[in-house]
XYZ file of C-alpha atoms in Angstrom:
270
model
C 5.055 -17.282 -31.013
C 2.414 -15.816 -28.549
C 2.996 -12.085 -28.371
C 5.510 -11.848 -31.146
C 3.258 -9.566 -33.174
C 3.023 -7.072 -30.365
C 6.795 -6.920 -30.068
C 7.142 -6.267 -33.757
C 4.296 -3.714 -33.723
C 6.061 -1.484 -31.232
C 9.415 -1.911 -32.824
C 11.026 -3.116 -29.562
C 14.163 -5.194 -29.484
C 13.120 -7.650 -26.871
C 13.398 -11.350 -26.220
C 14.502 -14.090 -23.824
C 17.236 -13.250 -21.406
C 20.368 -15.000 -22.742
C 21.508 -16.618 -19.425
C 19.459 -18.901 -17.152
C 20.819 -18.322 -13.580
C 19.196 -19.256 -10.343
C 21.727 -17.833 -7.864
C 22.504 -19.959 -4.718
C 25.535 -18.263 -3.126
C 23.401 -16.228 -0.675
C 21.175 -19.198 -0.025
C 24.150 -21.409 0.721
C 25.480 -18.769 3.164
C 22.088 -18.620 4.927
C 21.823 -22.374 5.054
C 25.109 -22.398 7.018
C 23.412 -20.230 9.710
C 20.662 -22.798 10.196
C 20.674 -23.562 13.930
C 22.044 -27.183 14.639
C 19.286 -29.535 15.839
C 16.528 -27.072 14.691
C 13.272 -28.469 13.192
C 12.309 -25.139 11.540
C 11.060 -25.567 7.995
C 13.365 -23.934 5.429
C 12.002 -21.812 2.627
C 12.977 -19.615 -0.234
C 10.724 -16.734 -1.087
C 9.970 -16.207 -4.861
C 8.291 -13.121 -6.354
C 7.464 -12.754 -9.941
C 6.271 -9.737 -11.864
C 7.336 -7.260 -14.566
C 9.554 -5.250 -12.222
C 9.189 -2.529 -14.803
C 10.896 -0.964 -13.001
C 11.868 -2.439 -9.579
C 11.129 -0.046 -6.717
C 11.309 0.136 -2.929
C 7.999 -1.657 -2.219
C 9.219 -4.667 -4.157
C 12.173 -4.965 -1.767
C 10.138 -4.104 1.271
C 7.633 -6.783 0.451
C 10.393 -9.498 0.689
C 11.521 -8.157 4.028
C 7.964 -8.003 5.353
C 7.247 -11.649 4.422
C 10.541 -12.793 5.947
C 9.917 -11.055 9.222
C 6.411 -12.475 9.404
C 7.459 -16.036 8.635
C 10.333 -15.866 11.052
C 7.882 -14.879 13.693
C 5.980 -18.129 12.843
C 9.099 -20.222 13.414
C 10.054 -20.488 9.663
C 13.703 -20.324 8.492
C 13.938 -18.088 5.427
C 17.039 -19.225 3.476
C 16.757 -16.630 0.734
C 14.561 -14.627 -1.622
C 14.518 -14.372 -5.359
C 13.065 -11.758 -7.690
C 11.892 -13.345 -10.977
C 11.404 -10.716 -13.741
C 8.771 -11.784 -16.229
C 9.212 -12.638 -19.866
C 9.328 -9.770 -22.386
C 6.297 -11.125 -24.214
C 4.190 -10.821 -21.082
C 5.502 -7.319 -20.304
C 4.907 -6.115 -23.923
C 1.277 -7.346 -23.807
C 0.910 -5.577 -20.458
C 2.774 -2.266 -21.081
C 2.862 -1.989 -24.918
C 5.425 0.685 -26.036
C 6.292 1.421 -22.302
C 7.701 -2.065 -21.836
C 11.336 -2.173 -20.565
C 13.562 -4.855 -22.140
C 14.481 -7.753 -19.847
C 18.143 -6.995 -19.825
C 17.432 -3.660 -18.240
C 14.841 -5.069 -15.807
C 17.264 -7.680 -14.714
C 20.129 -5.293 -14.294
C 17.913 -2.956 -12.070
C 16.692 -5.876 -10.000
C 20.250 -6.964 -9.335
C 21.139 -3.460 -8.344
C 18.251 -3.464 -5.890
C 19.502 -6.873 -4.392
C 23.145 -5.973 -4.335
C 23.177 -4.694 -0.717
C 20.966 -7.479 0.483
C 22.643 -10.484 2.094
C 19.765 -12.808 1.242
C 18.131 -11.468 -1.901
C 18.944 -12.380 -5.493
C 17.594 -12.360 -9.076
C 16.545 -15.532 -11.004
C 16.528 -15.362 -14.752
C 14.933 -18.819 -15.197
C 11.511 -17.298 -16.044
C 12.753 -14.612 -18.445
C 15.146 -17.070 -20.091
C 12.248 -19.272 -21.403
C 11.151 -19.039 -25.019
C 7.743 -17.683 -23.970
C 5.500 -16.555 -21.096
C 5.433 -18.972 -18.101
C 2.722 -18.478 -15.484
C 3.658 -18.131 -11.867
C 2.569 -21.693 -10.624
C 4.896 -23.208 -13.194
C 7.747 -20.770 -12.336
C 7.289 -21.574 -8.594
C 7.280 -25.348 -9.173
C 10.359 -25.233 -11.426
C 12.317 -23.351 -8.762
C 11.167 -25.805 -6.180
C 12.381 -28.706 -8.383
C 15.673 -26.867 -8.794
C 16.216 -26.604 -5.017
C 15.111 -30.244 -4.495
C 17.949 -31.213 -6.853
C 20.494 -28.643 -5.574
C 19.932 -29.098 -1.890
C 18.315 -32.531 -1.430
C 19.389 -32.783 2.173
C 17.708 -29.527 3.206
C 14.001 -30.160 1.978
C 13.620 -26.409 0.945
C 10.092 -25.332 0.185
C 9.285 -22.338 -2.066
C 6.748 -19.735 -0.900
C 5.388 -17.573 -3.667
C 4.831 -13.985 -2.564
C 2.341 -11.688 -4.229
C -0.139 -8.900 -3.677
C -3.481 -9.421 -2.124
C -5.160 -8.497 -5.403
C -3.621 -11.449 -7.159
C -4.360 -13.861 -4.365
C -8.008 -12.899 -4.447
C -8.321 -12.967 -8.227
C -6.771 -16.424 -8.472
C -8.436 -17.938 -5.363
C -4.984 -18.763 -3.890
C -6.281 -19.085 -0.340
C -7.914 -22.340 -1.310
C -4.647 -23.768 -2.501
C -3.415 -24.272 -5.971
C -2.414 -27.969 -5.877
C 0.918 -27.762 -3.930
C 1.634 -24.062 -4.173
C 2.428 -22.183 -0.956
C 1.618 -18.452 -0.933
C 2.229 -15.348 1.220
C -0.051 -12.502 0.206
C 0.961 -8.968 1.157
C -1.762 -6.354 1.571
C -1.122 -2.716 0.432
C -1.776 -0.137 3.053
C -5.557 0.166 3.688
C -6.248 -3.088 1.844
C -8.054 -5.883 3.645
C -8.117 -9.700 2.887
C -11.448 -10.088 4.664
C -12.038 -13.703 5.763
C -9.574 -15.461 3.343
C -7.718 -17.042 6.165
C -10.925 -18.662 7.433
C -11.371 -20.519 4.121
C -7.686 -21.131 3.462
C -6.329 -24.582 2.859
C -5.479 -26.188 6.131
C -2.022 -27.486 7.140
C -1.024 -31.015 6.231
C -0.851 -33.280 9.259
C 2.632 -33.122 10.818
C 3.611 -30.156 8.695
C 4.186 -26.741 10.478
C 4.325 -24.838 7.222
C 0.942 -23.319 6.041
C -0.277 -23.246 2.496
C -1.414 -19.600 2.692
C -0.198 -16.624 4.719
C -1.601 -13.037 4.886
C 0.607 -10.075 5.835
C -1.309 -6.956 6.515
C 0.826 -3.911 7.145
C 0.838 -0.137 7.161
C 4.598 0.036 7.449
C 5.400 0.431 3.776
C 4.633 3.183 1.347
C 2.155 2.334 -1.418
C 4.471 2.581 -4.513
C 3.703 1.447 -8.041
C 5.712 1.006 -11.200
C 2.895 2.825 -13.008
C 3.652 6.046 -10.898
C 7.420 5.646 -11.557
C 6.833 5.445 -15.327
C 4.538 8.473 -15.208
C 7.079 10.549 -13.387
C 9.936 9.399 -15.596
C 8.045 10.630 -18.631
C 8.840 14.212 -17.769
C 12.145 15.803 -16.906
C 10.769 17.415 -13.734
C 9.315 14.124 -12.478
C 12.649 12.249 -12.981
C 14.147 14.359 -10.196
C 11.648 12.767 -7.713
C 12.264 9.194 -8.600
C 14.566 8.455 -5.656
C 11.497 8.829 -3.452
C 10.215 5.596 -4.928
C 13.377 3.768 -6.148
C 16.785 3.089 -4.737
C 19.329 5.714 -5.950
C 21.256 3.310 -8.220
C 18.129 1.981 -9.891
C 16.677 5.459 -10.260
C 19.885 6.619 -12.075
C 19.883 3.490 -14.378
C 16.121 4.021 -15.088
C 16.657 7.816 -15.993
C 19.438 6.858 -18.408
C 17.289 4.148 -19.973
C 14.404 6.589 -20.479
C 16.701 9.150 -21.991
C 18.094 6.572 -24.412
C 14.612 5.460 -25.368
C 13.471 9.020 -25.933
C 16.438 9.623 -28.295
C 15.736 6.354 -30.148
C 11.992 7.202 -30.521
C 12.896 10.607 -31.900
C 15.320 9.149 -34.328
C 12.679 6.687 -35.571
C 10.097 9.435 -35.935
C 12.618 11.548 -37.861
C 13.361 8.542 -40.130
C 9.699 7.941 -40.784
C 9.223 11.665 -41.596
C 12.019 11.480 -44.171
C 10.499 8.513 -45.855
C 7.037 10.104 -46.092
C 8.433 13.375 -47.386
């Protein structure tokens, strides 16, 4: 399978997440709050990525998009983090990859205190890597079948860099996108060339959210800090306390395992 050799090369115990769950409890609660007689379009926000690990900016991005869309007259029924498949994460991060069970656990911790955010394991449950357009369309199909009377649309949220790289402003068939710019980043004239609204549809195909209200945080910086005992004490600046504690324990366990593997190889060679 695509990427299996990389998993074996780094000796990582990875694979599909065992359970396929698209949670709907918080979405159902939000739908009960839909104003009677309203014509607001209903959407669920979906964000894919490695979440390796999840951090404060991931959560803030969902809140920013929700606030922006509600200001545009859109009813946001929920938001879902969708951690990527282990194969994709290994190819991207090599030996620094975090197994999907740990990534899902940390994402769930990050969403625990949120009344409208959850974690979907559909993507990481598949037998291999699935790109974000297919992930988005499969979630939309799920909501069409689960809530046929609500006509829920799915808006894929991503960073401006991905939107530019993939040309998402021009539309990707039926994909709807909200691109969030990191502080100091500009989308230029992308809205001017964006795919127009469909006649009679108030929901756009492409939204741009520019903000300086969130700190520029990256999983790369978190992994760098976590690599040293001194840096681990500063992780709560970038992560929620519960996820930071979990991640530190994960790193300590990985360090012990790597040391044991190194000792075992040394014994074989000697």
